[in-house]
Each structure stands twice: as C-alpha cells, then as structure tokens.
XYZ file of C-alpha atoms in Angstrom:
298
model
C 195.601 -66.818 -47.804
C 196.388 -64.757 -44.733
C 197.663 -66.605 -41.722
C 195.800 -66.664 -38.437
C 198.820 -64.953 -36.857
C 198.361 -61.931 -39.147
C 194.665 -61.761 -38.312
C 195.382 -62.091 -34.580
C 197.942 -59.271 -34.816
C 195.311 -57.050 -36.407
C 192.804 -57.940 -33.717
C 195.327 -57.244 -30.942
C 196.203 -53.846 -32.416
C 192.590 -52.762 -32.740
C 191.564 -54.095 -29.317
C 194.448 -52.357 -27.558
C 193.657 -49.009 -29.163
C 189.924 -49.362 -28.578
C 190.657 -49.916 -24.873
C 193.029 -46.921 -24.773
C 190.391 -44.651 -26.280
C 187.771 -45.946 -23.874
C 189.908 -45.288 -20.786
C 191.531 -42.022 -21.868
C 188.364 -40.162 -22.886
C 186.997 -37.835 -20.178
C 183.385 -38.450 -19.213
C 181.050 -36.702 -16.781
C 178.235 -39.189 -16.257
C 179.784 -40.404 -12.979
C 179.097 -36.953 -11.517
C 175.344 -37.422 -11.850
C 174.806 -41.194 -11.863
C 175.880 -44.450 -10.236
C 176.924 -47.576 -12.119
C 174.894 -50.683 -11.336
C 175.443 -54.049 -12.953
C 172.537 -55.808 -14.616
C 172.450 -59.614 -14.812
C 169.498 -60.255 -17.106
C 167.367 -58.768 -19.893
C 166.083 -56.116 -17.490
C 166.585 -54.932 -13.917
C 163.908 -54.251 -11.325
C 164.296 -51.527 -8.695
C 161.693 -52.268 -6.033
C 164.090 -50.976 -3.358
C 163.725 -47.422 -4.644
C 160.426 -47.140 -2.784
C 162.340 -47.063 0.493
C 164.745 -44.244 1.321
C 167.704 -45.780 3.216
C 167.509 -44.705 6.860
C 168.068 -45.972 10.418
C 165.846 -45.447 13.461
C 166.232 -45.955 17.176
C 165.438 -49.592 17.924
C 162.600 -49.660 20.439
C 160.596 -52.854 20.710
C 160.396 -54.909 17.527
C 162.006 -53.994 14.229
C 159.992 -51.827 11.847
C 159.561 -53.986 8.759
C 159.283 -51.953 5.579
C 157.597 -53.938 2.846
C 158.981 -53.645 -0.669
C 156.324 -52.151 -2.941
C 154.539 -54.691 -5.137
C 154.671 -52.281 -8.060
C 158.308 -52.376 -9.117
C 160.220 -50.150 -11.487
C 161.737 -52.213 -14.309
C 164.239 -51.037 -16.943
C 165.056 -53.115 -20.028
C 168.581 -53.140 -21.424
C 169.279 -51.816 -24.935
C 172.061 -52.695 -27.365
C 174.494 -50.274 -29.024
C 177.064 -50.970 -31.725
C 179.800 -49.429 -33.872
C 181.490 -51.369 -36.676
C 184.986 -51.097 -38.184
C 185.684 -52.619 -41.625
C 189.329 -53.327 -42.458
C 190.226 -53.955 -46.080
C 191.736 -57.398 -46.555
C 194.294 -55.971 -48.973
C 195.606 -53.667 -46.236
C 196.213 -56.663 -43.986
C 197.915 -58.573 -46.789
C 200.229 -55.609 -47.374
C 200.859 -55.056 -43.621
C 199.342 -51.603 -44.052
C 196.766 -51.507 -41.273
C 198.489 -49.246 -38.758
C 196.137 -46.359 -39.500
C 193.212 -48.509 -38.364
C 194.621 -48.202 -34.852
C 193.531 -44.558 -34.889
C 190.088 -45.603 -36.063
C 189.814 -48.143 -33.236
C 190.968 -45.523 -30.707
C 188.208 -43.236 -31.955
C 185.643 -45.988 -31.489
C 186.843 -46.391 -27.904
C 186.362 -42.658 -27.396
C 182.872 -42.943 -28.863
C 182.022 -45.758 -26.450
C 183.018 -43.529 -23.540
C 180.970 -40.615 -24.901
C 177.999 -42.963 -25.285
C 177.700 -43.171 -21.494
C 177.501 -39.372 -21.257
C 174.970 -39.231 -24.063
C 172.750 -41.862 -22.446
C 172.812 -40.403 -18.939
C 172.442 -36.729 -19.814
C 169.703 -37.592 -22.310
C 167.892 -39.317 -19.459
C 168.337 -36.208 -17.313
C 166.743 -34.043 -20.018
C 163.972 -36.590 -20.555
C 163.180 -36.635 -16.839
C 160.646 -33.834 -17.294
C 158.392 -36.206 -19.225
C 159.497 -39.727 -18.205
C 158.203 -41.726 -15.252
C 160.389 -42.928 -12.396
C 159.697 -45.544 -9.705
C 156.651 -43.765 -8.181
C 154.841 -43.507 -11.548
C 155.362 -39.749 -11.643
C 157.667 -37.913 -14.015
C 161.162 -37.833 -12.506
C 160.816 -34.037 -12.344
C 157.302 -33.432 -11.089
C 155.150 -31.439 -8.672
C 153.362 -34.343 -6.972
C 155.744 -37.072 -5.892
C 153.961 -38.956 -3.080
C 155.496 -38.721 0.403
C 153.704 -40.768 3.048
C 152.811 -39.937 6.628
C 154.417 -43.104 8.019
C 157.996 -44.312 7.625
C 156.802 -47.663 6.274
C 155.248 -45.972 3.225
C 151.667 -45.954 4.457
C 149.220 -43.287 5.570
C 148.216 -39.928 4.159
C 150.043 -38.700 1.082
C 151.677 -35.297 0.695
C 152.437 -34.198 -2.868
C 156.055 -33.053 -3.069
C 157.763 -31.181 -5.896
C 161.362 -31.398 -7.120
C 161.001 -28.715 -9.780
C 161.178 -24.942 -9.961
C 158.829 -23.518 -12.556
C 160.029 -21.377 -15.426
C 160.364 -21.238 -19.197
C 164.126 -21.047 -19.654
C 166.935 -23.531 -20.270
C 166.990 -26.160 -17.509
C 169.567 -26.391 -14.738
C 169.853 -28.944 -11.970
C 170.982 -29.340 -8.366
C 172.246 -32.730 -7.190
C 172.741 -34.086 -3.673
C 175.097 -37.067 -3.128
C 173.042 -39.004 -0.546
C 171.685 -41.623 -2.964
C 171.765 -42.233 -6.734
C 169.524 -39.820 -8.608
C 170.322 -41.527 -11.906
C 171.600 -45.032 -12.618
C 173.763 -46.315 -15.459
C 172.494 -49.866 -15.751
C 175.188 -51.942 -17.473
C 174.563 -55.479 -18.717
C 177.684 -55.852 -20.909
C 180.667 -53.445 -20.755
C 181.921 -51.806 -23.944
C 183.965 -54.347 -25.916
C 185.421 -54.801 -29.388
C 184.518 -58.137 -30.949
C 185.590 -60.039 -34.057
C 185.318 -63.498 -35.521
C 187.976 -65.951 -34.370
C 188.807 -67.031 -37.904
C 187.955 -64.078 -40.113
C 189.393 -65.784 -43.228
C 186.382 -68.049 -43.301
C 183.696 -65.428 -42.746
C 181.072 -64.590 -45.344
C 182.023 -60.919 -45.154
C 185.611 -61.677 -46.163
C 184.455 -63.874 -49.039
C 181.796 -61.482 -50.330
C 183.272 -58.051 -49.535
C 186.990 -58.699 -48.960
C 186.906 -56.946 -45.571
C 187.448 -57.960 -41.956
C 184.775 -56.577 -39.634
C 185.234 -55.647 -35.999
C 182.306 -54.587 -33.869
C 182.132 -52.405 -30.791
C 179.254 -53.399 -28.531
C 177.657 -52.141 -25.317
C 174.475 -53.264 -23.614
C 172.636 -51.393 -20.900
C 170.279 -48.494 -20.211
C 169.662 -45.402 -18.113
C 167.399 -45.690 -15.088
C 165.947 -43.135 -12.694
C 166.849 -43.430 -9.026
C 165.855 -41.188 -6.136
C 164.190 -37.981 -7.356
C 164.899 -36.548 -3.894
C 168.558 -36.157 -4.908
C 167.981 -34.101 -8.037
C 165.929 -30.929 -8.362
C 165.355 -29.342 -11.755
C 164.697 -25.703 -12.572
C 163.649 -23.824 -15.691
C 163.635 -20.499 -13.879
C 166.303 -17.870 -14.468
C 169.612 -19.014 -13.009
C 170.355 -16.254 -10.501
C 171.148 -15.959 -6.811
C 167.506 -15.725 -5.759
C 166.305 -18.832 -7.596
C 169.448 -20.776 -6.712
C 168.966 -20.018 -2.997
C 165.288 -20.978 -3.135
C 165.979 -24.345 -4.760
C 168.983 -24.999 -2.521
C 166.945 -24.323 0.623
C 164.106 -26.558 -0.570
C 166.506 -29.468 -0.895
C 167.944 -28.754 2.559
C 164.485 -28.794 4.131
C 163.340 -31.934 2.335
C 161.679 -34.687 4.368
C 160.748 -38.240 3.485
C 158.147 -40.764 4.602
C 157.272 -40.305 8.259
C 158.718 -36.789 8.242
C 162.326 -37.961 8.511
C 165.002 -35.457 7.498
C 166.736 -36.702 4.368
C 169.863 -34.599 4.854
C 170.051 -33.749 1.172
C 172.694 -31.036 0.861
C 173.284 -30.007 -2.778
C 176.878 -30.336 -3.943
C 176.611 -30.032 -7.746
C 174.973 -27.646 -10.207
C 174.610 -28.924 -13.786
C 173.674 -26.713 -16.716
C 174.152 -26.343 -20.446
C 175.954 -23.656 -22.481
C 172.982 -21.270 -22.331
C 173.374 -20.913 -18.560
C 177.186 -21.053 -18.462
C 177.838 -17.357 -17.863
C 175.109 -17.080 -15.243
C 176.390 -20.170 -13.442
C 179.993 -18.948 -13.454
C 178.942 -15.515 -12.181
C 176.962 -17.214 -9.430
C 179.562 -19.724 -8.235
C 183.061 -18.733 -9.341
C 183.333 -15.010 -8.509
C 184.594 -14.128 -5.030
C 182.982 -10.682 -5.058
C 179.828 -9.258 -6.585
C 179.671 -6.249 -8.901
C 178.683 -4.206 -5.825
C 181.924 -5.141 -4.086
C 180.227 -7.413 -1.544
C 181.444 -10.940 -0.849
C 179.663 -13.566 -2.932
C 178.030 -15.940 -0.431
C 177.557 -18.513 -3.198
C 181.252 -18.619 -4.139
C 182.085 -22.325 -4.641
C 178.980 -23.281 -2.654
C 178.533 -26.245 -4.998
C 180.604 -27.751 -7.778
C 179.735 -26.641 -11.301
C 179.410 -28.817 -14.383
C 178.685 -27.116 -17.693
C 178.089 -29.692 -20.397
C 176.908 -29.546 -24.014
C 174.828 -32.650 -23.326
C 172.354 -30.398 -21.480
C 172.028 -27.952 -24.374
C-alpha cells in the first residue's frame, strides 16, 4: 500500500507543473476581451444597454433605466484528465508525468484563446445584448441618451466575401471572458481508496475550468470581409472614429488593434509595418494600430 505522503508528493509535483504551464504559455485573448468574474450558474449583463458616459449636470440627474430585457450567458465546464499508473508511483518513476501536467497547464491557457477567438468568429451569426448579431447592419441607436426615441440602424460591418479581419477600440469591452472557476488541477484526497485505483490501478488527476465567452459592446469592434487594403482599412477606421451613441453623443472610439488570420497576414503587414510604399511615398498607416495575426482567426 502506498503511503499518503507518496500520493501527496505526486499531487504536489503535478500541481506545480500544471501551474507553471498555465502561467508560462503566451495567450492573446486579453488583447480582445476583458475578464469578468461570474458568481453563479450564469451572468446577466443588463448594463450593456447603456454606454458609459458623463453629461453636464443641469437641473436633476438624468436617470437611465436598465433595460428589462437582459443579456444572460450560462457558464460551461471544460476538463482534461491525467491518469498516472500506480506502479509508476510505487517505483518512484513518475517524474515524466510532470511534463504531462505542464502540457495540460499550457492547454488550459490555450483554451481561453480558443474560446474567445471562436466567439469573435461566431459573432457574425450570434446575438449580443441588443438581440442583433454582434456583427450586424442594424444595431439600434436611439435618439435620446436614455435609450428612448426614434431608432437609427447602425452597422459595425464592412461587406465582402473574403477572410474576416477586425478593428478594435479600447473604450469598453467588446468581448468578455466570463470566468466562474479558474483553471485548476484536482485530485482525490486519498487516492488509495478510490474506485479508479481499485479497478484500473491508476491515479486520476483532472484539470477543470468553468466559464464562457460573452459579447460586450459591439461599438468597440468592427468586422470586415472586404479586401484588406489601405482603402478599406481607412473607410472602416473612419467609421469607428465618427461613431455616435444614443442621443448623438460622440463615443470617442479610436481603433488601436487590427486582428486577422493567416490569410490576411501579408496584406496586414504591408499595410501597417512598412515605412514606405512601393511608390516610395511614406506609408500613412505605418504602425497606425497594433497588429495581431492569430491562427485562431483562420
């Protein structure tokens, strides 16, 4: 019979390496999304109906009512399991499992990228808080700052048939990583007495994460399927600059990030990273925004 000390040593080794892999693995989701903690089965985002803004205080306060129709996102569960042979623990030959645990930590970090960039791609056909697709031609913008009055249909897309690319502005979260339970590695306290040890002669350790992707303010992310060139980039950039919200207020959305997949990599680099054009002229778009090329947007 293995001692609890041996089992605890195994658990400590795997946990430490899982955590190292989780922290050391580069991830890009923070460039396009904001982390928000969830405290229950789902989270409700009624506040998304109101763009955060101040006004000159004349007379009484302007009370903006939270919309009765709220946007609710339910948390999902994700897992990854490591089985360690009992004989390896008995023979003190479980060092190589540290590498396996490190890899599971890396996978947990990549999961966040996969979830958030998948949500970005799905935004062309998935509703956000205003019951329109996140990328759509008719988001409602109201005549009054309190969300009442005549409606003006507003688009955050640029039509085309090519690989998508996106412009982000940092004013408010365009996408949200809703986290209920952070990525952890779990095991039974006394694995010697588990059914899995008795039946299969293995100790099981389970990685676990609980959460979901949510859509935030569509005003801070414009999507294009048009050719990625200087003309289309300038048109989309200027549309974001000129964007207004309820009551005609200027939103101040200045794009600072272009996101694309491998198909648009060369075009994006030519657009943003070359100081001079082929004609010898200065490139006015040189480093105008940051560039993120990611396989998650393939």
